Short mmCIF file of C-alpha atoms (C1' of nucleotides) in Angstrom, two decimals:
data_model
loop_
_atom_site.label_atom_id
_atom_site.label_comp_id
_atom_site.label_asym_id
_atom_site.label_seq_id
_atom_site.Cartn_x
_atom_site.Cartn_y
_atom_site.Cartn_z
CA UNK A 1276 -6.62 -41.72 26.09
CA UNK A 1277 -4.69 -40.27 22.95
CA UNK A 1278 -4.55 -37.09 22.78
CA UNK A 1279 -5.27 -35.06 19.11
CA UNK A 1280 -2.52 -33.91 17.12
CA UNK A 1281 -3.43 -30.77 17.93
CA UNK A 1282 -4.08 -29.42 21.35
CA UNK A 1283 -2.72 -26.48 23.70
CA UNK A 1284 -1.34 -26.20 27.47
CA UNK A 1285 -1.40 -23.12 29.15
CA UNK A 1286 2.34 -22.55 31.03
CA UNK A 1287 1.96 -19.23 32.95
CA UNK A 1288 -0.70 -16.09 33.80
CA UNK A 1289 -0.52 -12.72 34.46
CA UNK A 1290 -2.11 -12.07 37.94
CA UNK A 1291 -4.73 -10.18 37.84
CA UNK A 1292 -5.26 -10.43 33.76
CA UNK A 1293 -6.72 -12.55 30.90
CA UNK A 1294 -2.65 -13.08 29.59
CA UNK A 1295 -1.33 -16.20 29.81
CA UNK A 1296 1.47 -18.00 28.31
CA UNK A 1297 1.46 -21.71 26.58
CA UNK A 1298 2.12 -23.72 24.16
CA UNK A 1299 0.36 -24.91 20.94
CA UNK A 1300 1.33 -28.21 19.83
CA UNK A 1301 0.71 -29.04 15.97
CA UNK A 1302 1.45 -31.65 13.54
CA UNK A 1303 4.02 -29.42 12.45
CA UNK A 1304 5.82 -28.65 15.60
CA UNK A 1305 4.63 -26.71 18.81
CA UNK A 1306 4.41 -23.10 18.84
CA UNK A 1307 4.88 -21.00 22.07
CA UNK A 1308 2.61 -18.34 22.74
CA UNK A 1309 1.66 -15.35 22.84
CA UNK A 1310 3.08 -15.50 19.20
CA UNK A 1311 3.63 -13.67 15.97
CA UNK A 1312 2.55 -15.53 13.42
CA UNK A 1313 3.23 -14.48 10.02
CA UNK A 1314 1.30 -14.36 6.73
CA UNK A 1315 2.31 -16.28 4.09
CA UNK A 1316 -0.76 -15.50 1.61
CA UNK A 1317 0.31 -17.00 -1.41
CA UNK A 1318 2.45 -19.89 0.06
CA UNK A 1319 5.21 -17.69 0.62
CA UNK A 1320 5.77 -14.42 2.96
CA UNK A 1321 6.53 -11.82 0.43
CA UNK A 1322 9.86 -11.09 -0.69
CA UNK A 1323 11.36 -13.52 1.80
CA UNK A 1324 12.72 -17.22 1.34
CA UNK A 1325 12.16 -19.67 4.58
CA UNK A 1326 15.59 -20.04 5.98
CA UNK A 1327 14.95 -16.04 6.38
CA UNK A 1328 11.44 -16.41 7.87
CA UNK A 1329 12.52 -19.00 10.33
CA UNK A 1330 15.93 -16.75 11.10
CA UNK A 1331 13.95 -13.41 11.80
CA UNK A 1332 11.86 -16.66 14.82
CA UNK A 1333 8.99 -16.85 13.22
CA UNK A 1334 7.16 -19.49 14.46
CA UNK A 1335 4.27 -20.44 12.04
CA UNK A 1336 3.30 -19.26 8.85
CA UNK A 1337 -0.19 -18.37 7.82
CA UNK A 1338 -1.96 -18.34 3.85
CA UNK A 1339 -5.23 -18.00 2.45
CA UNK A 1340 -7.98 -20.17 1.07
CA UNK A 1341 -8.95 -17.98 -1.02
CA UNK A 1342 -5.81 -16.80 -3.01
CA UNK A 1343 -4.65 -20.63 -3.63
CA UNK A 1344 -7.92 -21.61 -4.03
CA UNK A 1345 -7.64 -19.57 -7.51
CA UNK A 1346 -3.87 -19.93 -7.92
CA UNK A 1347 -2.35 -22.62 -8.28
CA UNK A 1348 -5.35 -24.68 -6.76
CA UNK A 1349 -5.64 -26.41 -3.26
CA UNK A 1350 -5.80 -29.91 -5.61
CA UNK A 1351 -2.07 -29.10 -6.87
CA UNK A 1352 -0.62 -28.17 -3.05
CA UNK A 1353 -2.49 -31.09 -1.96
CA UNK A 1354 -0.69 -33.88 -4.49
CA UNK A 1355 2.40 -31.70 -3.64
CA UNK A 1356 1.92 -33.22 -0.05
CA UNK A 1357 0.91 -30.08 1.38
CA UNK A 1358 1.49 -26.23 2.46
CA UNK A 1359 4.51 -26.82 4.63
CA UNK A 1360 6.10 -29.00 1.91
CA UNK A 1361 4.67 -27.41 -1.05
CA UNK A 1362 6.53 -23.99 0.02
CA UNK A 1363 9.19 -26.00 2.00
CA UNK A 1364 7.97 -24.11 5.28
CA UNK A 1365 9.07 -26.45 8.14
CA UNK A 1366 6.73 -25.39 10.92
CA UNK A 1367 3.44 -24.74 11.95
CA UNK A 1368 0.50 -22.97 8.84
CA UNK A 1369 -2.45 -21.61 9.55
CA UNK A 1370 -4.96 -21.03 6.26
CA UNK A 1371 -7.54 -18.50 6.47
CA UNK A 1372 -10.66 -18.87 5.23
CA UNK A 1373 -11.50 -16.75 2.40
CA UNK A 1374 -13.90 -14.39 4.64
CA UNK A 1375 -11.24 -11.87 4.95
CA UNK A 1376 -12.39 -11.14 1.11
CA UNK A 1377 -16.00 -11.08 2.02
CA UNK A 1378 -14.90 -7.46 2.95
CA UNK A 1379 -11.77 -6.66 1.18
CA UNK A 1380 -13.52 -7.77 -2.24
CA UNK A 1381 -17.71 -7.07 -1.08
CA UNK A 1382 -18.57 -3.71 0.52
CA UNK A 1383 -14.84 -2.50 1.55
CA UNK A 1384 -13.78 -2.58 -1.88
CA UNK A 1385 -11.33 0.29 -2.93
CA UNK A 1386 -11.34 1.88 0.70
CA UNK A 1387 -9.23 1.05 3.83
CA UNK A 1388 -10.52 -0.61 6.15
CA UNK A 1389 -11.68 1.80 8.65
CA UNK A 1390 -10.16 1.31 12.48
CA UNK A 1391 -12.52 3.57 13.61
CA UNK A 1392 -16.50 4.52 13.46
CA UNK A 1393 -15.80 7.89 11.77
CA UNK A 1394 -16.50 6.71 8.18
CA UNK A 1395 -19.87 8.28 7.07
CA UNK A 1396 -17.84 9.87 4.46
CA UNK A 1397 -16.21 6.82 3.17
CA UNK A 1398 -19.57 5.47 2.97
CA UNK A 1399 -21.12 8.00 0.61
CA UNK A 1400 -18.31 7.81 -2.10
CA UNK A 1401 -18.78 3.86 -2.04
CA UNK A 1402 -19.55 2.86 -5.77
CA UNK A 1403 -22.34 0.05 -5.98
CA UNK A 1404 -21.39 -2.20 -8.77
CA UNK A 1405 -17.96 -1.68 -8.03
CA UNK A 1406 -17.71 -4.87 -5.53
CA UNK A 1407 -16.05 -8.56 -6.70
CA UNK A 1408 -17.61 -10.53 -3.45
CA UNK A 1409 -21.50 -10.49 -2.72
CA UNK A 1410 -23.36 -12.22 -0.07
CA UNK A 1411 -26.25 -14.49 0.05
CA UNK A 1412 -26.66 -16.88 3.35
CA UNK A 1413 -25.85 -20.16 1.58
CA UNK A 1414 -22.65 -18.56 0.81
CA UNK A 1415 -20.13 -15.86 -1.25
CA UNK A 1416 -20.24 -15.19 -4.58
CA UNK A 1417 -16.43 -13.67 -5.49
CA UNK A 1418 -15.88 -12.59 -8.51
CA UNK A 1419 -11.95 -13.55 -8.97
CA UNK A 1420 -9.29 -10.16 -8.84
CA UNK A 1421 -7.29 -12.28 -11.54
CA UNK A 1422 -9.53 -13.35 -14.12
CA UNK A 1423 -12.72 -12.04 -13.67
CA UNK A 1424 -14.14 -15.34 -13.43
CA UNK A 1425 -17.03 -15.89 -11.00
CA UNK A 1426 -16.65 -18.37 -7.78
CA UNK A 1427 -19.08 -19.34 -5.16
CA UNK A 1428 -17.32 -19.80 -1.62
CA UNK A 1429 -20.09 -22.05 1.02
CA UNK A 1430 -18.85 -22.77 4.42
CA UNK A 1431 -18.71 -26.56 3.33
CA UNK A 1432 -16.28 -25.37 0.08
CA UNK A 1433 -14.11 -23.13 2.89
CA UNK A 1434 -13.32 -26.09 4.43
CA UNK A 1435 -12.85 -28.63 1.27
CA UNK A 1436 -10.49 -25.84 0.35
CA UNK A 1437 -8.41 -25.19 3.59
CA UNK A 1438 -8.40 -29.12 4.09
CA UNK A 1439 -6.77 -29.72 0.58
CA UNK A 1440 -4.20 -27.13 1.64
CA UNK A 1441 -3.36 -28.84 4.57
CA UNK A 1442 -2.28 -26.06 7.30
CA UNK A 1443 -2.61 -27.52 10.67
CA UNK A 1444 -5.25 -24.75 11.91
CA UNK A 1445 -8.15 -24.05 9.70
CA UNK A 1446 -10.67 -21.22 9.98
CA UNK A 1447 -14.29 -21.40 10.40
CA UNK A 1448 -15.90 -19.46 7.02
CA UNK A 1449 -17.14 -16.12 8.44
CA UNK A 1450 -18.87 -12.42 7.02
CA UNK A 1451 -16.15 -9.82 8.27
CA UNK A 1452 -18.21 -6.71 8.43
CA UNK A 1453 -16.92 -2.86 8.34
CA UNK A 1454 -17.43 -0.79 11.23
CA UNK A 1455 -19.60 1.39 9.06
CA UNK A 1456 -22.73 -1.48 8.68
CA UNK A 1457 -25.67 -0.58 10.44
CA UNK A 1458 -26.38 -2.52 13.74
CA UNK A 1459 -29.14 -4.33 11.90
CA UNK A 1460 -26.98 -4.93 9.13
CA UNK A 1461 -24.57 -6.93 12.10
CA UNK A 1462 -26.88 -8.44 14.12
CA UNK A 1463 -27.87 -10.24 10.56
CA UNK A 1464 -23.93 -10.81 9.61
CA UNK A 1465 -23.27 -12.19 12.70
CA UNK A 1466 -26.66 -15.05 12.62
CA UNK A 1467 -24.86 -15.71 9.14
CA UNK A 1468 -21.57 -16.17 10.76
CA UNK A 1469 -23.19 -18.45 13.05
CA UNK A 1470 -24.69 -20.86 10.94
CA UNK A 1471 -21.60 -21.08 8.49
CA UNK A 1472 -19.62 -21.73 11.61
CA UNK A 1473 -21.92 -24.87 12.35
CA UNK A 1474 -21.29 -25.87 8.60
CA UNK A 1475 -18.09 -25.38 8.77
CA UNK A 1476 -17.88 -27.31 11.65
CA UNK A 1477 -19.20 -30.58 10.19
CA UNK A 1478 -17.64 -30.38 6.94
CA UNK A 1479 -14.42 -30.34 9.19
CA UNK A 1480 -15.35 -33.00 10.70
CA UNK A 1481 -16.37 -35.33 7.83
CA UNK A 1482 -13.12 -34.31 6.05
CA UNK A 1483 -11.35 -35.12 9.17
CA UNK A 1484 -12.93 -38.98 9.79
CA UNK A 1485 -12.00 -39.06 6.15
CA UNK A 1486 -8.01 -39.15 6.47
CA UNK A 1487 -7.43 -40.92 9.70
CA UNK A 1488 -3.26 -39.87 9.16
CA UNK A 1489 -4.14 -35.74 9.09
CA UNK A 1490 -6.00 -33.83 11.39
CA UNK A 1491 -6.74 -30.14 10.53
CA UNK A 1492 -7.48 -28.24 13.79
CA UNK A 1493 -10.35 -25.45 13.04
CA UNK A 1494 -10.78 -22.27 14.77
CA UNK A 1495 -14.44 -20.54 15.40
CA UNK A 1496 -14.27 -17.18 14.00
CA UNK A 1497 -15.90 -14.33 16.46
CA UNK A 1498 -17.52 -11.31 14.77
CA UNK A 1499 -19.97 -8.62 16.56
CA UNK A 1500 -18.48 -5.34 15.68
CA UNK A 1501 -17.94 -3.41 18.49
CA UNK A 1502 -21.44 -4.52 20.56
CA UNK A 1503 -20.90 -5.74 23.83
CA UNK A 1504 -23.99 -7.90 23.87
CA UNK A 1505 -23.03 -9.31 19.91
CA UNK A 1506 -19.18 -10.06 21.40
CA UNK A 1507 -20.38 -11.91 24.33
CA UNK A 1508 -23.27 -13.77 22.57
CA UNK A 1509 -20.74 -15.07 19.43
CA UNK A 1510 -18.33 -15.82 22.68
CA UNK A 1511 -21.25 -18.07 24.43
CA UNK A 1512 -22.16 -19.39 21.07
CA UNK A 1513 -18.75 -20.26 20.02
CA UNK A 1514 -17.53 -21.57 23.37
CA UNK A 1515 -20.53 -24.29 23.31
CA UNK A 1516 -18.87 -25.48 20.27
CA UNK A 1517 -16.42 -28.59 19.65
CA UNK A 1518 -13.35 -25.85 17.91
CA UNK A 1519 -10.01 -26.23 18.41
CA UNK A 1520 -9.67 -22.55 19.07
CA UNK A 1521 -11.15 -19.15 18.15
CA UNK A 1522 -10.14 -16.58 15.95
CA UNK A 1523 -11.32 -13.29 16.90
CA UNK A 1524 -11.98 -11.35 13.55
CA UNK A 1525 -13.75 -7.88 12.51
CA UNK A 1526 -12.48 -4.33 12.02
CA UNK A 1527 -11.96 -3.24 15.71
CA UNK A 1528 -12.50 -0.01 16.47
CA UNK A 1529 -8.84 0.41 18.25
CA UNK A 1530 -10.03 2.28 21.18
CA UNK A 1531 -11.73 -0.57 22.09
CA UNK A 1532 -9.76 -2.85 20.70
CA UNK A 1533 -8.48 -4.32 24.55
CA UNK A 1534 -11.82 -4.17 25.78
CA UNK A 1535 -13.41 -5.99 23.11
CA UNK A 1536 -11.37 -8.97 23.18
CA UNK A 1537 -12.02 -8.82 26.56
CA UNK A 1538 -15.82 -9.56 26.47
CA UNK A 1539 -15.20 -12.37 24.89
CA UNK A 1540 -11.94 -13.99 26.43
CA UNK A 1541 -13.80 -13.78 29.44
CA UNK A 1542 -16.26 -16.08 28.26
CA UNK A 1543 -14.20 -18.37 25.57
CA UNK A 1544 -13.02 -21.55 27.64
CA UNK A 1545 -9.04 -21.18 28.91
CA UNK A 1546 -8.20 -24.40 27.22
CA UNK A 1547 -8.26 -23.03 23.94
CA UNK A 1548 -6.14 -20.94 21.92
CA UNK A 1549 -7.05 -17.81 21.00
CA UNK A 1550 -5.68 -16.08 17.63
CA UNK A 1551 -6.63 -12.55 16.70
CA UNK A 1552 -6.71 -11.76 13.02
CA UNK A 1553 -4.61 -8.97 11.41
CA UNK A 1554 -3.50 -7.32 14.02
CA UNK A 1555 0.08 -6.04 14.25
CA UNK A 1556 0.40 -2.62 16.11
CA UNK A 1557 2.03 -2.41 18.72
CA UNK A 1558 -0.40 -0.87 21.23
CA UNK A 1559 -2.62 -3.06 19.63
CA UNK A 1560 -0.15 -6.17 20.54
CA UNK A 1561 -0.04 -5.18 24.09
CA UNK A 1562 -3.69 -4.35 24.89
CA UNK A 1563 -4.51 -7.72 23.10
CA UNK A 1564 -2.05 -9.74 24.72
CA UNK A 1565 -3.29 -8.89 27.95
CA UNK A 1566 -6.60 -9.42 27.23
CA UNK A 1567 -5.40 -13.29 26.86
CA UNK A 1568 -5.00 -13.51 23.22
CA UNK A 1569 -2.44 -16.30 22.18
CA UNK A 1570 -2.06 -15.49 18.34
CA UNK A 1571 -1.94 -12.83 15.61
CA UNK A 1572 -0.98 -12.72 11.89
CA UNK A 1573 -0.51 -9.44 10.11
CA UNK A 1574 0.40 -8.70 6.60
CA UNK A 1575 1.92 -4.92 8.05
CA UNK A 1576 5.52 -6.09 8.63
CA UNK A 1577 6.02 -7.41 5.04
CA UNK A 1578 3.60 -5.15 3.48
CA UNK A 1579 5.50 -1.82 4.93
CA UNK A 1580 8.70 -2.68 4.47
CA UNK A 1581 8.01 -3.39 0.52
CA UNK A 1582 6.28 0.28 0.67
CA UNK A 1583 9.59 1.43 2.60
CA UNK A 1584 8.80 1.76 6.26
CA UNK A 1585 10.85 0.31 9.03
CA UNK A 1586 9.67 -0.62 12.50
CA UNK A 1587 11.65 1.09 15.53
CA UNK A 1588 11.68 1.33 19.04
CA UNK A 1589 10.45 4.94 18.66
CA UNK A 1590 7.86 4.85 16.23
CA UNK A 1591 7.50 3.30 12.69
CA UNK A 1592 9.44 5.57 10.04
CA UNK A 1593 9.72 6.16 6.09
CA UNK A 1594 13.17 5.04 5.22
CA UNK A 1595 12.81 6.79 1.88
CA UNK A 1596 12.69 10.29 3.32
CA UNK A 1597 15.65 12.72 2.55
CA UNK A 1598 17.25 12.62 5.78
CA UNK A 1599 18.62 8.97 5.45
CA UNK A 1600 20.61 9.16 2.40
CA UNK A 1601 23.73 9.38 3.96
CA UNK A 1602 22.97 7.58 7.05
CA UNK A 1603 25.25 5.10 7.81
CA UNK A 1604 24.16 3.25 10.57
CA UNK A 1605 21.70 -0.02 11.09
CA UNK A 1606 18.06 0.92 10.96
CA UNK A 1607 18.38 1.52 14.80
CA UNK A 1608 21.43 0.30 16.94
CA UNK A 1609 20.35 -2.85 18.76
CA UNK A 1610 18.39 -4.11 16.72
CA UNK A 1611 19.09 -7.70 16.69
CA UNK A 1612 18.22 -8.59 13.17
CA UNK A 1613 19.95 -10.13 10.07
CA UNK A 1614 19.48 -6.38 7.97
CA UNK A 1615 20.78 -4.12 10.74
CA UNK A 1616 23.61 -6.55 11.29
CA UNK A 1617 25.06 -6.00 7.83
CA UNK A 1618 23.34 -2.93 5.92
CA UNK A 1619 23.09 0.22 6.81
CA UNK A 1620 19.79 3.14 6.37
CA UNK A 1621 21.37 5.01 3.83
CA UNK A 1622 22.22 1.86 1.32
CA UNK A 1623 18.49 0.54 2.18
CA UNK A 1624 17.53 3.87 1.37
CA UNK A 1625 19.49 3.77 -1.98
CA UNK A 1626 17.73 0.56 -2.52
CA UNK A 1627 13.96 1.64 -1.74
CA UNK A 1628 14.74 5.01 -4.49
CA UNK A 1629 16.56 2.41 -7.06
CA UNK A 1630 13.20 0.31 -6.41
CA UNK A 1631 15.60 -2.96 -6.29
CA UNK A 1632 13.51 -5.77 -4.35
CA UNK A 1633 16.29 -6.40 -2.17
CA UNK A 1634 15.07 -3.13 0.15
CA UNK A 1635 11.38 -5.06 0.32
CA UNK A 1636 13.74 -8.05 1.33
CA UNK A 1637 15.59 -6.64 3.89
CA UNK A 1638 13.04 -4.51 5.52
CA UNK A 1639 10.70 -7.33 5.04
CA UNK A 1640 13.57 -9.57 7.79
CA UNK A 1641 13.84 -6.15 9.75
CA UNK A 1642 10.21 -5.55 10.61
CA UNK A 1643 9.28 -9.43 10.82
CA UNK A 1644 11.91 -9.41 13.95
CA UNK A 1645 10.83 -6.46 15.29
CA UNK A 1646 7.46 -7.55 15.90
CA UNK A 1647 8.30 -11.51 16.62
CA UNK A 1648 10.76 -10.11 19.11
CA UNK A 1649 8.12 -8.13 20.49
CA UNK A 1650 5.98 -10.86 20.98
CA UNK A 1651 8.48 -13.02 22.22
CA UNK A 1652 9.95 -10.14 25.14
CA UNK A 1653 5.83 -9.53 26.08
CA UNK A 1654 5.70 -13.53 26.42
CA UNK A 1655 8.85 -13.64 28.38
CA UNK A 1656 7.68 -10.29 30.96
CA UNK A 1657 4.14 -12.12 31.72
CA UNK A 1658 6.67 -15.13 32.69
CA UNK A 1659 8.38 -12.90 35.09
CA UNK A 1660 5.76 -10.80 35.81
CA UNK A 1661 6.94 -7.90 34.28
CA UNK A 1662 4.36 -6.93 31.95
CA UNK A 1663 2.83 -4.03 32.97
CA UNK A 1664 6.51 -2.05 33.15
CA UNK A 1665 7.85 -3.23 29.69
CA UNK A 1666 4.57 -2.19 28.47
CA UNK A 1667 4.55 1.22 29.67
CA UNK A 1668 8.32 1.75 28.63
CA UNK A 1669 8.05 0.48 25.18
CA UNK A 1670 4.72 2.39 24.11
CA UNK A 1671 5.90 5.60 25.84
CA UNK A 1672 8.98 5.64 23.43
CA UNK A 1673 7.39 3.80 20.52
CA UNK A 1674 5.10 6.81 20.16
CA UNK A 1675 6.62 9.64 21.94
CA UNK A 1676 6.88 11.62 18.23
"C1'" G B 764 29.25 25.14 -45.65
"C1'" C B 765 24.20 23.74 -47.64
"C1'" U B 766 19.23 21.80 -46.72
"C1'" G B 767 15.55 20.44 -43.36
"C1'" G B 768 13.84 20.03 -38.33
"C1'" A B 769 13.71 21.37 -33.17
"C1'" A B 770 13.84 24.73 -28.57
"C1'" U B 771 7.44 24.63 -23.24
"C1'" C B 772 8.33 22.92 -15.17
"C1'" G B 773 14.63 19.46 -12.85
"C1'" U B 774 14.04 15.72 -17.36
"C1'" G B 775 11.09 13.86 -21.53
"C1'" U B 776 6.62 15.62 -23.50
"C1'" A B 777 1.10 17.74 -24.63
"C1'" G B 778 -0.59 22.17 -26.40
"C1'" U B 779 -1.03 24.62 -34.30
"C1'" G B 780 -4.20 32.19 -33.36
"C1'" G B 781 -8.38 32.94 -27.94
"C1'" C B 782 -7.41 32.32 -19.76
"C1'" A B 783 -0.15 28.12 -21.27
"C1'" A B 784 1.39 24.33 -18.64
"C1'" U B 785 -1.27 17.92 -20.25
"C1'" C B 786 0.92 13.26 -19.26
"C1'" A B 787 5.04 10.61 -17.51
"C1'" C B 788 9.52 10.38 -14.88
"C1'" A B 789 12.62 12.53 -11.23
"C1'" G B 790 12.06 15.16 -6.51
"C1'" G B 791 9.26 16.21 -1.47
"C1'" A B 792 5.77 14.51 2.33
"C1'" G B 793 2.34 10.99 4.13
"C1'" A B 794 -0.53 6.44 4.51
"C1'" C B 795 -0.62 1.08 4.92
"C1'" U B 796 -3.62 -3.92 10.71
"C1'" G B 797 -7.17 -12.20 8.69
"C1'" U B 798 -2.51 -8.94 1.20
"C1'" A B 799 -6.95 -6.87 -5.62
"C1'" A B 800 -0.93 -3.60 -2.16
"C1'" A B 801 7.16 -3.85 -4.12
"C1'" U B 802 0.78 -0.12 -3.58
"C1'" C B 803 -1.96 4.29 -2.82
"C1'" U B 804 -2.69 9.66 -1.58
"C1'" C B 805 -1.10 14.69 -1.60
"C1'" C B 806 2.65 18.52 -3.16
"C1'" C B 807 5.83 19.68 -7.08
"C1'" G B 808 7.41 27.98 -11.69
"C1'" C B 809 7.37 32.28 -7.69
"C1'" C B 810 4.72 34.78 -3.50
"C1'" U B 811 0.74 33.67 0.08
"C1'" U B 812 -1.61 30.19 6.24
"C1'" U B 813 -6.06 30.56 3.29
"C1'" C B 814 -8.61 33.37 -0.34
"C1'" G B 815 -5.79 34.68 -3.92
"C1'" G B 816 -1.75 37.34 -6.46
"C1'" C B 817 2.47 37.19 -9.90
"C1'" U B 818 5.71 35.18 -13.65
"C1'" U B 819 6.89 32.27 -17.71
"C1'" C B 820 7.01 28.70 -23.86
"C1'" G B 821 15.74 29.88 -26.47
"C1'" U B 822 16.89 35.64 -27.63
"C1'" A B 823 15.37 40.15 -30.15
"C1'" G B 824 11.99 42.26 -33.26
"C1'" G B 825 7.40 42.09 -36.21
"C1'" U B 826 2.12 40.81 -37.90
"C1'" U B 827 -2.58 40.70 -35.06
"C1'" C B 828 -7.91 43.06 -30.99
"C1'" G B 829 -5.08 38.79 -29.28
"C1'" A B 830 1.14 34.89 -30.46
"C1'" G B 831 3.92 29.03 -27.17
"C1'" U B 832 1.41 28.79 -32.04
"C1'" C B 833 2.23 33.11 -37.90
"C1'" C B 834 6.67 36.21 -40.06
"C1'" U B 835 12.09 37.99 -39.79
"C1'" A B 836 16.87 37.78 -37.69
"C1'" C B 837 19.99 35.67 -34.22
"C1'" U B 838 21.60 31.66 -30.70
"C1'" U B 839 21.91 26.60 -29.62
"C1'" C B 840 20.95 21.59 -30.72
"C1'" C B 841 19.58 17.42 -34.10
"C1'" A B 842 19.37 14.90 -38.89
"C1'" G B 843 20.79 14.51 -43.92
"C1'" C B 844 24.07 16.25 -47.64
"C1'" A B 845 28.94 18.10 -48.61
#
RNA sequence: GCUGGAAUCGUGUAGUGGCAAUCACAGGAGACUGUAAAUCUCCCGCCUUUCGGCUUCGUAGGUUCGAGUCCUACUUCCAGCA
């Protein structure tokens, strides 16, 4: 019996817990988990080359269907012999779908994305009309944040897309709703979810039998909200289902965030790897992790740094402000990373005022490590059993401010 | 020296007789979770927690019910001419 390209072994669990270590094995090279994977939207993770993304341990590398759908076109990476080669990434990618922008372009346009279920207000000042995605149950129809040119995304298309690409892991086309949509409104989302994530399914498949020399691994996509009953049906429903893996998606409201993936980790099949889309906090890390998630992406390391913020053991801080003009020392002393090696606060600082990219750059390697190392200690302390105490110590100083 | 122009928030500006302070930059604080994001929000003359109060258009006069705006002188700067 040959086994696919692409499969995953579980190494290790946490007594007493849905955590578990392992390791994914790709086309591209294996990837041990729990991991930090990073995004790459565009074929490349902002403001940083490779060699720095592999330095800072990053493991895989994940972009979006969407984005090179429009730019440069998943035909052009595809006769450039793929992601990893296209953008010289040798490792593991991961493409989303495009159903990210369901939301980010369709009814969460011009607000952020709420993490909680206070957002009546938000709701009010919404602007109909004002929207680039729209969404019918054949499909999306996105109106393109480039040109202005109108697209229409189907599950099938998703997958055409993503396939041309050529990441390793694929994911299912889903409807990401906002925490503010009636439950109606997401017990209809999630149906819709369902049947795109049977088309999506096939179409993977076909393409797949197609080109007997690449498999593309594809991940069901869980959505729900925050309902119990919606979680654990998508989780039955998805775990009945020939995927490679499961991405858990939606905005989580971050109380619940642990208990949430918990619903439906209970139910998902142990076999499979589990990736959890944008999440990066670290409380959020932690509670997911031991809830037996396997993956995450997150645009917040890259996207922070370039807006001046630096991740530290006590808290996430604006290296702009006053007070670190004249600080000469690393970002914080430990810190094993490339930036706090060789530049100190108070020249990133001069950087970040000067606006010179290089401060995106090296904040961009800074907070990249931070979290990856996170990720990495957490997977080593469920190995030794240790969780639980490095868990408590880091959060109690990460937020003590 | 002559002629013309200019002077408004830290800086550059808007305001051409009717409640001065527009816009930008600089400065201060904050936000950012499957990237419409090297972006966005708020503050930014003084006092006040708020409500609100006070001050101020180079200087000194003048005209006018009322002047950043018109007039006179002065100061400084700019341009042209000598």
């Amino acid at each position: 019996m040959t086994k696919k390209p692409f499969y995953f072994e579980v190494s290790s669990k946490l007594p007493g817990a849905l955590a578990r270590t392992g390791v994914i094995h790709t086309p591209h090279g294996d990837i041990e988990t729990p991991a930090f994977i990073v995004v790459g939207t565009k074929a490349d993770v902002k403001a940083m080359v490779p060699e720095m993304v592999h330095d800072v341990g990053a493991q895989a590398v994940l972009a979006n269907a969407y984005h090179l759908y429009l730019q440069p076109g998943h035909d052009l990476i595809a006769r450039a012999g793929g992601l990893s080669k296209f953008m010289h990434w040798n490792g593991p990618t991961f493409t989303d779908s495009g159903g990210f922008q369901v939301l980010s372009l369709g009814s969460g346009f011009k607000k952020v994305l709420a993490m909680t279920t206070d957002v009546d207000a938000e709701l009010a000042i919404a602007r109909k009309g004002d929207r680039h995605a729209w969404v019918t149950d054949d499909g999306v129809k996105f109106k393109s944040h480039l040109d202005g040119s109108f697209h229409f995304f189907t599950p099938e298309f998703s997958m055409q897309i993503q396939h041309g690409i050529g990441s390793d892991v694929a994911m299912a086309f889903d409807e990401l709703t906002s925490l503010a949509d009636s439950r109606a409104y997401q017990e209809k989302a999630l149906a819709r979810t369902h049947a795109w994530a049977d088309r999506s399914l096939a179409e993977m498949q076909r393409l797949n039998a197609a080109t007997p020399d690449y498999y593309q691994a594809l991940f069901g996509v869980l959505q729900g909200a925050n309902y119990e009953d919606l979680r654990k049906e998508t989780a039955t429903w998805m775990a009945e289902r020939d995927f490679d893996g499961f991405g858990i998606g939606g905005a989580l409201e971050k109380d619940e965030m642990g208990t949430i993936i918990r619903w439906c980790n209970e139910i998902l099949p142990e076999n499979k790897p589990r990736h959890l889309l944008g999440i990066a906090e670290p409380d959020d890390i932690f509670a997911a992790i031991e809830q037996g998630i396997d993956t995450f992406d997150c645009v917040s390391p890259t996207r922070v740094a370039r807006n001046g913020s630096a991740y530290t053991p006590s808290g996430r801080v604006n290296i702009r402000g006053k007070q670190y003009i004249d600080a000469f020392t690393p970002v914080f002393e430990g810190c094993d990373c490339y930036t706090c090696q060789h530049y100190t606060l108070a020249y990133i600082n001069h950087l970040a005022r000067a606006k010179e990219t290089l401060s995106g750059t090296l904040l961009s390697i800074h907070n990249e490590r931070f979290i990856i190392k996170l990720v990495d200690d957490i997977r080593e302390s469920i190995k030794d059993g240790t969780f639980y105490e490095f868990r408590d110590r880091f959060l109690t100083a990460y937020y003590r401010r």
